[in-house]
mmCIF file of C-alpha atoms and ligand atoms in Angstrom:
data_model
loop_
_atom_site.group_PDB
_atom_site.id
_atom_site.type_symbol
_atom_site.label_atom_id
_atom_site.label_comp_id
_atom_site.label_asym_id
_atom_site.label_seq_id
_atom_site.Cartn_x
_atom_site.Cartn_y
_atom_site.Cartn_z
ATOM 1 C CA MET A 1 -0.083 0.015 -0.044
ATOM 2 C CA ALA A 2 1.482 3.156 -0.982
ATOM 3 C CA VAL A 3 1.582 6.399 1.535
ATOM 4 C CA LYS A 4 -0.121 9.244 0.005
ATOM 5 C CA ILE A 5 1.335 12.596 1.087
ATOM 6 C CA ILE A 6 -0.183 16.496 0.203
ATOM 7 C CA HIS A 7 3.228 18.160 0.141
ATOM 8 C CA CYS A 8 3.131 22.154 0.540
ATOM 9 C CA ALA A 9 5.758 25.023 1.560
ATOM 10 C CA ASP A 10 6.486 28.580 1.201
ATOM 11 C CA LEU A 11 2.795 30.149 1.779
ATOM 12 C CA HIS A 12 4.332 33.004 3.124
ATOM 13 C CA PHE A 13 0.959 34.334 5.035
ATOM 14 C CA ASP A 14 0.579 37.580 5.502
ATOM 15 C CA SER A 15 3.343 38.722 2.678
ATOM 16 C CA PRO A 16 2.525 42.512 1.865
ATOM 17 C CA PHE A 17 2.501 41.772 -2.130
ATOM 18 C CA ALA A 18 4.063 45.578 -2.385
ATOM 19 C CA GLY A 19 4.629 45.207 -5.976
ATOM 20 C CA LEU A 20 1.121 45.503 -7.091
ATOM 21 C CA ASP A 21 -0.250 48.802 -8.198
ATOM 22 C CA SER A 22 -2.648 49.369 -5.269
ATOM 23 C CA VAL A 23 -3.104 48.379 -1.451
ATOM 24 C CA PRO A 24 -6.616 46.626 -2.403
ATOM 25 C CA LYS A 25 -4.939 44.582 -4.714
ATOM 26 C CA ALA A 26 -2.438 43.358 -2.396
ATOM 27 C CA GLU A 27 -5.092 42.439 -0.070
ATOM 28 C CA ILE A 28 -6.696 40.602 -2.778
ATOM 29 C CA ARG A 29 -3.862 38.828 -2.957
ATOM 30 C CA ARG A 30 -3.816 38.118 0.478
ATOM 31 C CA GLU A 31 -7.412 36.804 0.615
ATOM 32 C CA GLU A 32 -6.126 34.727 -2.495
ATOM 33 C CA LEU A 33 -3.535 33.094 -0.219
ATOM 34 C CA ARG A 34 -5.486 32.225 2.356
ATOM 35 C CA ARG A 35 -8.281 30.609 -0.293
ATOM 36 C CA THR A 36 -5.372 28.701 -1.796
ATOM 37 C CA PHE A 37 -4.430 27.236 1.823
ATOM 38 C CA GLY A 38 -8.038 26.181 1.863
ATOM 39 C CA GLN A 39 -7.987 24.329 -0.927
ATOM 40 C CA ILE A 40 -4.827 22.591 -0.248
ATOM 41 C CA VAL A 41 -6.816 21.330 2.823
ATOM 42 C CA GLU A 42 -9.615 20.261 0.444
ATOM 43 C CA LEU A 43 -6.790 18.601 -1.884
ATOM 44 C CA ALA A 44 -5.943 16.533 1.008
ATOM 45 C CA GLU A 45 -9.325 15.762 2.104
ATOM 46 C CA LYS A 46 -10.187 14.623 -1.635
ATOM 47 C CA GLU A 47 -7.082 12.755 -2.704
ATOM 48 C CA ARG A 48 -7.828 11.167 1.228
ATOM 49 C CA ALA A 49 -4.208 11.618 2.038
ATOM 50 C CA ASP A 50 -2.346 10.165 4.831
ATOM 51 C CA ALA A 51 -0.848 13.149 5.944
ATOM 52 C CA LEU A 52 -0.217 16.637 4.750
ATOM 53 C CA PHE A 53 3.309 18.297 5.092
ATOM 54 C CA ILE A 54 3.860 22.137 5.493
ATOM 55 C CA CYS A 55 7.598 22.422 5.013
ATOM 56 C CA GLY A 56 8.466 25.672 6.664
ATOM 57 C CA ASP A 57 8.095 29.486 5.886
ATOM 58 C CA LEU A 58 3.802 29.075 6.574
ATOM 59 C CA PHE A 59 4.268 32.767 7.789
ATOM 60 C CA ASP A 60 6.338 35.478 6.106
ATOM 61 C CA GLY A 61 7.078 37.404 9.186
ATOM 62 C CA GLU A 62 6.480 37.959 12.683
ATOM 63 C CA ARG A 63 3.084 39.434 12.191
ATOM 64 C CA VAL A 64 0.217 37.481 10.626
ATOM 65 C CA SER A 65 -3.409 38.897 10.655
ATOM 66 C CA ALA A 66 -6.029 37.312 13.080
ATOM 67 C CA LYS A 67 -8.450 36.849 9.973
ATOM 68 C CA THR A 68 -5.774 34.419 8.518
ATOM 69 C CA LEU A 69 -4.602 32.639 11.745
ATOM 70 C CA GLY A 70 -8.479 31.715 12.532
ATOM 71 C CA TYR A 71 -8.683 30.945 8.803
ATOM 72 C CA MET A 72 -5.948 28.686 9.040
ATOM 73 C CA ARG A 73 -7.286 26.821 12.091
ATOM 74 C CA GLU A 74 -10.650 26.608 10.642
ATOM 75 C CA LYS A 75 -9.762 24.754 7.581
ATOM 76 C CA LEU A 76 -7.104 22.701 9.437
ATOM 77 C CA SER A 77 -9.605 21.491 11.986
ATOM 78 C CA MET A 78 -11.857 20.425 8.882
ATOM 79 C CA ILE A 79 -9.742 17.265 8.240
ATOM 80 C CA PRO A 80 -9.311 15.836 11.915
ATOM 81 C CA GLN A 81 -8.632 12.459 10.528
ATOM 82 C CA ILE A 82 -5.542 13.669 8.621
ATOM 83 C CA PRO A 83 -2.549 14.460 10.742
ATOM 84 C CA VAL A 84 -0.858 17.533 9.785
ATOM 85 C CA PHE A 85 2.915 17.919 10.111
ATOM 86 C CA ILE A 86 4.362 21.376 9.961
ATOM 87 C CA SER A 87 8.279 22.183 10.518
ATOM 88 C CA ALA A 88 9.261 25.607 10.702
ATOM 89 C CA GLY A 89 11.563 27.775 8.483
ATOM 90 C CA ASN A 90 13.796 30.649 8.613
ATOM 91 C CA HIS A 91 10.858 33.223 8.228
ATOM 92 C CA ASP A 92 8.946 32.151 10.908
ATOM 93 C CA PRO A 93 11.289 30.026 13.450
ATOM 94 C CA ASN A 94 9.641 27.925 16.258
ATOM 95 C CA ILE A 95 10.875 30.120 18.573
ATOM 96 C CA ALA A 96 8.970 31.590 22.070
ATOM 97 C CA GLY A 97 6.154 33.693 21.215
ATOM 98 C CA SER A 98 5.804 32.432 17.729
ATOM 99 C CA TYR A 99 2.352 31.392 16.513
ATOM 100 C CA TYR A 100 3.715 27.857 16.770
ATOM 101 C CA ARG A 101 3.435 28.177 20.275
ATOM 102 C CA ILE A 102 0.488 30.682 21.033
ATOM 103 C CA LEU A 103 -2.297 29.028 19.199
ATOM 104 C CA ASP A 104 -3.826 26.023 19.582
ATOM 105 C CA TRP A 105 -3.301 24.143 16.680
ATOM 106 C CA GLY A 106 -6.060 21.344 17.295
ATOM 107 C CA GLU A 107 -5.386 17.467 17.945
ATOM 108 C CA ASN A 108 -4.677 16.702 14.259
ATOM 109 C CA VAL A 109 -1.516 18.873 14.102
ATOM 110 C CA HIS A 110 1.977 18.468 14.921
ATOM 111 C CA ILE A 111 4.689 21.445 15.039
ATOM 112 C CA PHE A 112 8.142 20.066 15.475
ATOM 113 C CA SER A 113 10.818 21.165 17.635
ATOM 114 C CA SER A 114 13.917 22.100 16.850
ATOM 115 C CA GLN A 115 15.193 18.717 17.862
ATOM 116 C CA MET A 116 14.688 15.839 15.602
ATOM 117 C CA GLU A 117 11.748 13.948 16.565
ATOM 118 C CA LYS A 118 10.403 10.799 15.036
ATOM 119 C CA ILE A 119 6.233 10.122 15.032
ATOM 120 C CA GLU A 120 5.020 6.996 14.312
ATOM 121 C CA CYS A 121 1.788 6.547 12.012
ATOM 122 C CA ASP A 122 -0.274 4.046 10.764
ATOM 123 C CA GLY A 123 1.801 2.071 8.095
ATOM 124 C CA PHE A 124 4.890 5.124 7.646
ATOM 125 C CA THR A 125 7.022 7.090 10.082
ATOM 126 C CA VAL A 126 7.456 10.787 10.002
ATOM 127 C CA TYR A 127 10.530 12.479 11.009
ATOM 128 C CA GLY A 128 11.043 16.212 11.350
ATOM 129 C CA ALA A 129 12.825 19.622 12.801
ATOM 130 C CA SER A 130 11.964 22.908 13.050
ATOM 131 C CA PHE A 131 14.312 26.374 12.642
ATOM 132 C CA GLU A 132 14.682 27.658 16.193
ATOM 133 C CA HIS A 133 16.513 30.696 14.690
ATOM 134 C CA PHE A 134 15.896 33.131 11.497
ATOM 135 C CA GLU A 135 19.219 31.584 10.911
ATOM 136 C CA GLN A 136 20.511 28.289 11.042
ATOM 137 C CA THR A 137 23.784 27.642 9.742
ATOM 138 C CA GLU A 138 24.345 24.040 10.612
ATOM 139 C CA SER A 139 22.710 21.205 8.653
ATOM 140 C CA LYS A 140 19.729 19.296 10.526
ATOM 141 C CA LEU A 141 20.154 16.285 8.434
ATOM 142 C CA SER A 142 24.295 16.002 9.967
ATOM 143 C CA GLY A 143 24.851 12.290 11.163
ATOM 144 C CA PHE A 144 20.722 11.598 10.758
ATOM 145 C CA SER A 145 19.695 7.814 9.729
ATOM 146 C CA VAL A 146 16.502 6.560 10.262
ATOM 147 C CA ASP A 147 15.932 4.040 13.040
ATOM 148 C CA GLU A 148 13.955 1.228 11.035
ATOM 149 C CA PRO A 149 15.092 1.054 7.481
ATOM 150 C CA GLU A 150 12.360 -1.380 6.235
ATOM 151 C CA LYS A 151 9.236 0.829 7.126
ATOM 152 C CA ILE A 152 8.385 3.835 5.046
ATOM 153 C CA ASN A 153 10.351 6.650 6.282
ATOM 154 C CA LEU A 154 9.663 10.210 5.756
ATOM 155 C CA MET A 155 10.978 13.385 6.731
ATOM 156 C CA VAL A 156 9.643 17.301 6.741
ATOM 157 C CA MET A 157 11.912 20.074 6.791
ATOM 158 C CA HIS A 158 12.836 23.446 5.678
ATOM 159 C CA ALA A 159 16.517 23.387 4.144
ATOM 160 C CA ASP A 160 18.727 24.646 1.816
ATOM 161 C CA LEU A 161 20.647 22.052 -0.337
ATOM 162 C CA ASP A 162 24.154 23.093 -0.596
ATOM 163 C CA GLY A 163 23.271 26.373 0.603
ATOM 164 C CA THR A 164 23.156 28.645 3.603
ATOM 165 C CA TYR A 165 20.033 28.031 5.482
ATOM 166 C CA ASN A 166 19.743 24.959 7.640
ATOM 167 C CA PRO A 167 22.557 23.877 4.793
ATOM 168 C CA ILE A 168 21.781 20.171 3.875
ATOM 169 C CA SER A 169 24.110 18.340 1.819
ATOM 170 C CA ARG A 170 23.726 15.322 -0.993
ATOM 171 C CA LYS A 171 25.588 13.099 0.841
ATOM 172 C CA GLU A 172 23.583 13.628 4.172
ATOM 173 C CA ILE A 173 20.679 13.029 2.190
ATOM 174 C CA GLU A 174 21.932 9.567 0.478
ATOM 175 C CA ASN A 175 23.122 8.686 4.107
ATOM 176 C CA SER A 176 19.522 9.159 5.410
ATOM 177 C CA GLY A 177 17.871 6.168 4.388
ATOM 178 C CA LEU A 178 14.729 8.403 3.974
ATOM 179 C CA ASP A 179 12.208 7.074 1.539
ATOM 180 C CA TYR A 180 10.826 10.793 0.752
ATOM 181 C CA LEU A 181 12.673 13.769 2.052
ATOM 182 C CA ALA A 182 9.671 16.808 1.572
ATOM 183 C CA LEU A 183 11.538 20.200 1.637
ATOM 184 C CA GLY A 184 10.558 23.757 1.918
ATOM 185 C CA HIS A 185 12.869 27.014 1.311
ATOM 186 C CA VAL A 186 13.145 26.918 -2.644
ATOM 187 C CA HIS A 187 10.077 28.925 -4.295
ATOM 188 C CA GLN A 188 10.237 26.813 -7.627
ATOM 189 C CA TYR A 189 8.620 23.125 -8.026
ATOM 190 C CA SER A 190 12.278 21.017 -8.329
ATOM 191 C CA GLY A 191 10.809 17.951 -9.557
ATOM 192 C CA PRO A 192 11.939 14.760 -7.956
ATOM 193 C CA LEU A 193 15.475 15.072 -6.900
ATOM 194 C CA SER A 194 17.213 11.399 -6.469
ATOM 195 C CA PHE A 195 20.097 10.939 -3.833
ATOM 196 C CA GLY A 196 21.116 7.305 -3.496
ATOM 197 C CA LYS A 197 17.643 6.049 -2.238
ATOM 198 C CA THR A 198 16.210 8.552 -1.003
ATOM 199 C CA VAL A 199 13.612 10.790 -3.134
ATOM 200 C CA ALA A 200 13.565 14.794 -2.068
ATOM 201 C CA ALA A 201 11.526 17.640 -3.729
ATOM 202 C CA TYR A 202 10.515 21.220 -3.160
ATOM 203 C CA PRO A 203 7.125 21.917 -4.063
ATOM 204 C CA GLY A 204 7.748 25.743 -4.588
ATOM 205 C CA CYS A 205 5.282 28.329 -3.202
ATOM 206 C CA PRO A 206 1.511 27.642 -3.853
ATOM 207 C CA GLU A 207 0.705 31.446 -5.085
ATOM 208 C CA GLY A 208 3.719 33.511 -6.667
ATOM 209 C CA ARG A 209 4.161 36.932 -4.684
ATOM 210 C CA GLY A 210 6.322 38.621 -7.149
ATOM 211 C CA PHE A 211 7.987 38.815 -10.328
ATOM 212 C CA ASP A 212 11.141 36.596 -9.138
ATOM 213 C CA GLU A 213 8.023 33.600 -8.543
ATOM 214 C CA LEU A 214 6.990 33.498 -12.164
ATOM 215 C CA GLY A 215 5.049 30.924 -13.687
ATOM 216 C CA GLU A 216 2.285 28.274 -12.198
ATOM 217 C CA LYS A 217 2.646 27.246 -8.570
ATOM 218 C CA GLY A 218 1.381 24.637 -6.840
ATOM 219 C CA VAL A 219 1.862 21.405 -4.308
ATOM 220 C CA ILE A 220 2.928 18.049 -4.658
ATOM 221 C CA CYS A 221 0.902 15.007 -4.003
ATOM 222 C CA ALA A 222 3.501 12.457 -3.421
ATOM 223 C CA SER A 223 2.931 8.417 -3.618
ATOM 224 C CA ILE A 224 5.388 6.777 -1.979
ATOM 225 C CA GLU A 225 6.148 2.930 -1.448
ATOM 226 C CA LYS A 226 9.259 1.295 -0.644
ATOM 227 C CA GLY A 227 11.684 1.698 -3.322
ATOM 228 C CA ASN A 228 9.231 3.653 -5.591
ATOM 229 C CA VAL A 229 8.087 7.669 -4.805
ATOM 230 C CA ASN A 230 5.758 8.975 -7.277
ATOM 231 C CA LEU A 231 5.433 12.824 -7.388
ATOM 232 C CA ARG A 232 2.279 14.543 -9.005
ATOM 233 C CA PHE A 233 2.696 18.392 -9.521
ATOM 234 C CA MET A 234 -0.566 19.818 -8.432
ATOM 235 C CA PRO A 235 -1.005 23.631 -9.801
ATOM 236 C CA LEU A 236 -3.337 25.765 -7.728
ATOM 237 C CA SER A 237 -1.864 29.377 -8.223
ATOM 238 C CA ARG A 238 -5.079 31.436 -8.561
ATOM 239 C CA ARG A 239 -2.653 34.010 -10.713
ATOM 240 C CA ILE A 240 0.178 33.876 -12.634
ATOM 241 C CA TYR A 241 3.078 36.154 -12.791
ATOM 242 C CA ARG A 242 4.412 36.631 -16.090
ATOM 243 C CA GLU A 243 7.339 38.678 -17.824
ATOM 244 C CA ILE A 244 7.011 39.788 -21.293
ATOM 245 C CA THR A 245 9.354 41.398 -23.627
ATOM 246 C CA VAL A 246 8.228 43.936 -26.136
ATOM 247 C CA ASP A 247 10.641 45.725 -28.863
ATOM 248 C CA VAL A 248 8.994 49.728 -29.469
ATOM 249 C CA SER A 249 11.190 49.941 -32.357
ATOM 250 C CA ASP A 250 9.649 51.435 -35.435
ATOM 251 C CA ALA A 251 6.331 51.750 -33.619
ATOM 252 C CA THR A 252 5.034 55.346 -34.394
ATOM 253 C CA SER A 253 1.685 55.472 -32.406
ATOM 254 C CA TYR A 254 0.430 54.049 -29.103
ATOM 255 C CA GLU A 255 -2.171 51.990 -30.820
ATOM 256 C CA THR A 256 0.722 49.833 -32.828
ATOM 257 C CA LEU A 257 2.279 49.550 -29.218
ATOM 258 C CA CYS A 258 -0.565 48.766 -27.627
ATOM 259 C CA GLY A 259 -1.320 46.122 -30.535
ATOM 260 C CA ARG A 260 2.382 44.466 -29.661
ATOM 261 C CA ILE A 261 1.896 44.172 -26.063
ATOM 262 C CA LEU A 262 -1.692 42.618 -26.289
ATOM 263 C CA LEU A 263 0.166 40.194 -29.174
ATOM 264 C CA ALA A 264 2.812 39.232 -26.419
ATOM 265 C CA MET A 265 0.638 38.903 -23.576
ATOM 266 C CA ASP A 266 0.614 34.685 -23.338
ATOM 267 C CA GLY A 267 -1.910 34.521 -19.787
ATOM 268 C CA THR A 268 -5.205 34.873 -19.183
ATOM 269 C CA ASN A 269 -7.027 37.860 -17.863
ATOM 270 C CA ASP A 270 -6.530 36.623 -14.361
ATOM 271 C CA ASP A 271 -2.606 37.060 -14.705
ATOM 272 C CA ILE A 272 0.046 39.709 -13.712
ATOM 273 C CA TYR A 273 2.554 41.325 -15.976
ATOM 274 C CA LYS A 274 5.798 42.633 -16.199
ATOM 275 C CA ILE A 275 6.344 44.111 -19.505
ATOM 276 C CA VAL A 276 9.569 44.807 -20.413
ATOM 277 C CA LEU A 277 10.053 47.348 -23.544
ATOM 278 C CA THR A 278 13.147 47.194 -25.461
ATOM 279 C CA GLY A 279 14.451 48.789 -28.837
ATOM 280 C CA GLU A 280 14.496 52.358 -30.002
ATOM 281 C CA ALA A 281 11.495 54.285 -29.366
ATOM 282 C CA GLU A 282 10.180 56.768 -31.973
ATOM 283 C CA PHE A 283 8.453 58.814 -29.318
ATOM 284 C CA SER A 284 8.545 59.420 -25.780
ATOM 285 C CA ILE A 285 6.553 56.713 -24.132
ATOM 286 C CA GLU A 286 3.959 57.570 -21.153
ATOM 287 C CA GLN A 287 3.473 54.169 -19.498
ATOM 288 C CA ALA A 288 -0.056 55.072 -18.229
ATOM 289 C CA VAL A 289 -1.005 54.957 -21.826
ATOM 290 C CA LEU A 290 0.025 51.572 -22.323
ATOM 291 C CA LEU A 291 -1.216 50.244 -19.015
ATOM 292 C CA GLU A 292 -4.594 51.410 -19.462
ATOM 293 C CA ASN A 293 -7.201 48.926 -19.765
ATOM 294 C CA LEU A 294 -4.707 46.058 -20.386
ATOM 295 C CA PRO A 295 -6.874 42.647 -19.785
ATOM 296 C CA CYS A 296 -4.873 41.317 -16.910
ATOM 297 C CA PHE A 297 -5.386 41.777 -12.966
ATOM 298 C CA ALA A 298 -1.975 43.938 -12.825
ATOM 299 C CA ALA A 299 0.779 44.774 -14.922
ATOM 300 C CA LYS A 300 3.861 46.966 -14.515
ATOM 301 C CA ILE A 301 6.247 48.231 -17.165
ATOM 302 C CA LYS A 302 9.990 48.060 -17.159
ATOM 303 C CA ASP A 303 11.244 50.783 -19.920
ATOM 304 C CA LYS A 304 14.485 49.799 -21.175
ATOM 305 C CA THR A 305 14.263 51.850 -24.302
ATOM 306 C CA LYS A 306 16.678 54.003 -26.102
ATOM 307 C CA ALA A 307 15.378 57.147 -28.177
ATOM 308 C CA LYS A 308 15.895 56.564 -31.714
ATOM 309 C CA VAL A 309 18.697 58.369 -33.111
ATOM 310 C CA ASP A 310 19.059 59.233 -36.637
ATOM 311 C CA VAL A 311 22.448 60.372 -37.044
ATOM 312 C CA SER A 312 22.649 61.783 -40.821
ATOM 313 C CA ALA A 313 18.977 63.303 -40.578
ATOM 314 C CA LEU A 314 19.725 64.723 -37.046
ATOM 315 C CA LYS A 315 23.095 66.324 -37.940
ATOM 316 C CA GLU A 316 21.340 68.455 -40.820
ATOM 317 C CA GLU A 317 18.743 69.458 -38.134
ATOM 318 C CA TYR A 318 19.268 73.332 -36.717
ATOM 319 C CA SER A 319 18.230 72.159 -33.182
ATOM 320 C CA LEU A 320 20.017 71.491 -29.964
ATOM 321 C CA LYS A 321 20.078 67.692 -30.812
ATOM 322 C CA GLY A 322 20.884 68.373 -34.294
ATOM 323 C CA LEU A 323 24.056 70.537 -32.785
ATOM 324 C CA PHE A 324 24.764 67.844 -30.337
ATOM 325 C CA VAL A 325 24.754 65.003 -33.029
ATOM 326 C CA LYS A 326 26.774 67.215 -35.475
ATOM 327 C CA LYS A 327 29.575 67.784 -32.655
ATOM 328 C CA LEU A 328 29.661 64.347 -31.578
ATOM 329 C CA SER A 329 29.753 62.795 -35.077
ATOM 330 C CA GLU A 330 32.827 64.977 -36.126
ATOM 331 C CA ARG A 331 34.895 62.930 -33.622
ATOM 332 C CA SER A 332 37.298 60.367 -34.931
ATOM 333 C CA ASP A 333 35.921 58.156 -32.148
ATOM 334 C CA PHE A 334 31.847 58.307 -32.768
ATOM 335 C CA ASP A 335 31.929 54.868 -32.897
ATOM 336 C CA SER A 336 33.696 53.846 -29.901
ATOM 337 C CA PRO A 337 31.064 52.790 -27.126
ATOM 338 C CA LEU A 338 31.623 55.417 -24.690
ATOM 339 C CA VAL A 339 30.852 58.007 -27.268
ATOM 340 C CA ARG A 340 27.648 56.006 -28.887
ATOM 341 C CA ALA A 341 26.902 55.960 -24.889
ATOM 342 C CA ALA A 342 26.717 59.370 -24.628
ATOM 343 C CA LEU A 343 24.713 60.045 -27.515
ATOM 344 C CA GLY A 344 22.118 57.581 -25.914
ATOM 345 C CA PHE A 345 21.907 59.873 -22.941
ATOM 346 C CA GLY A 346 21.827 62.832 -24.544
ATOM 347 C CA MET A 347 19.213 61.822 -26.926
ATOM 348 C CA ASP A 348 17.531 60.469 -23.916
ATOM 349 C CA ALA A 349 17.807 63.914 -21.953
ATOM 350 C CA MET A 350 16.552 65.797 -24.906
ATOM 351 C CA SER A 351 13.790 63.771 -26.125
ATOM 352 C CA LYS A 352 12.753 61.753 -23.231
ATOM 353 C CA GLU A 353 13.607 64.358 -20.445
ATOM 354 C CA LYS A 354 15.008 61.739 -18.182
ATOM 355 C CA VAL A 355 18.351 59.600 -18.566
ATOM 356 C CA LYS A 356 18.343 55.991 -17.403
ATOM 357 C CA LEU A 357 22.031 54.780 -16.741
ATOM 358 C CA PRO A 358 22.788 51.327 -17.222
HETATM 359 MN MN1 LIG B 1 10.266 30.864 1.695
#
């Protein structure tokens, strides 16, 4: 009989979502994150999971709203038959005064202490240990190996493979004798990582929170037998952060530019976009015009364009720009990167009234 686990990590309740363009939208995202947690609990029930693993950074920081805590506890109480194992991470260490210590989490929830613990369940064993500091520079897996290798042995942990926060090593995983090591910390789904007979995985965060967390997000549904671990990635995120690049060169109107942006938008109306503008701009682009009425939840523009410089036409022009270009073009080092950069900055200053230094 395979053991079935729903494995999530890095919820980061109540993240500020500061990158969004309005305060109400940030609160919408915080509510969506709560609902996604609700969905994870419902998934555990629907899949008839043997346990739900939450591998750290459940909280983003020391302040979490009462509505989030209340919602979370209410949801967890709806699955009294499913044991829930929580291992605290570097954002939410299990320290005096933390929510892990002051809340009543219910009968079915076990929060690991900083020392390695072993819990016997029906047909499998769960090990785990929590962060007890915001920094954890020694590996909690150091010297660890399971007591009963013939059993199905699982572990719940927030850890940084070859990294700095609870820096576990490949060798330690290989020597652990674990069948499945459920990890948290990396915000991108890792796929199954094999180390000897042990399979480890990071599910990533179930909701993106910024443009450093692009793409589809979700949780892992793991099915574990002795010698056979099968992972299914279950997408759950309500919105996807996307980044697109749009070349503005030769576009002489906002209509053309908006058309190019619409064409590049490859997601749904629910998504959140970063639009990177590149190329040579024919005119000074006001971002608000491009952002107006875009079919998405939120968007922001990163303008990496340069003002277009038509040297041969400009140096004949009787204007400040013309004089500037003429003067520069008379230099023997006109084609050097330095003078070309000066030309770009000068043109930006005169046409876009602002200069972006690289
Ligand atoms: Mn995290």
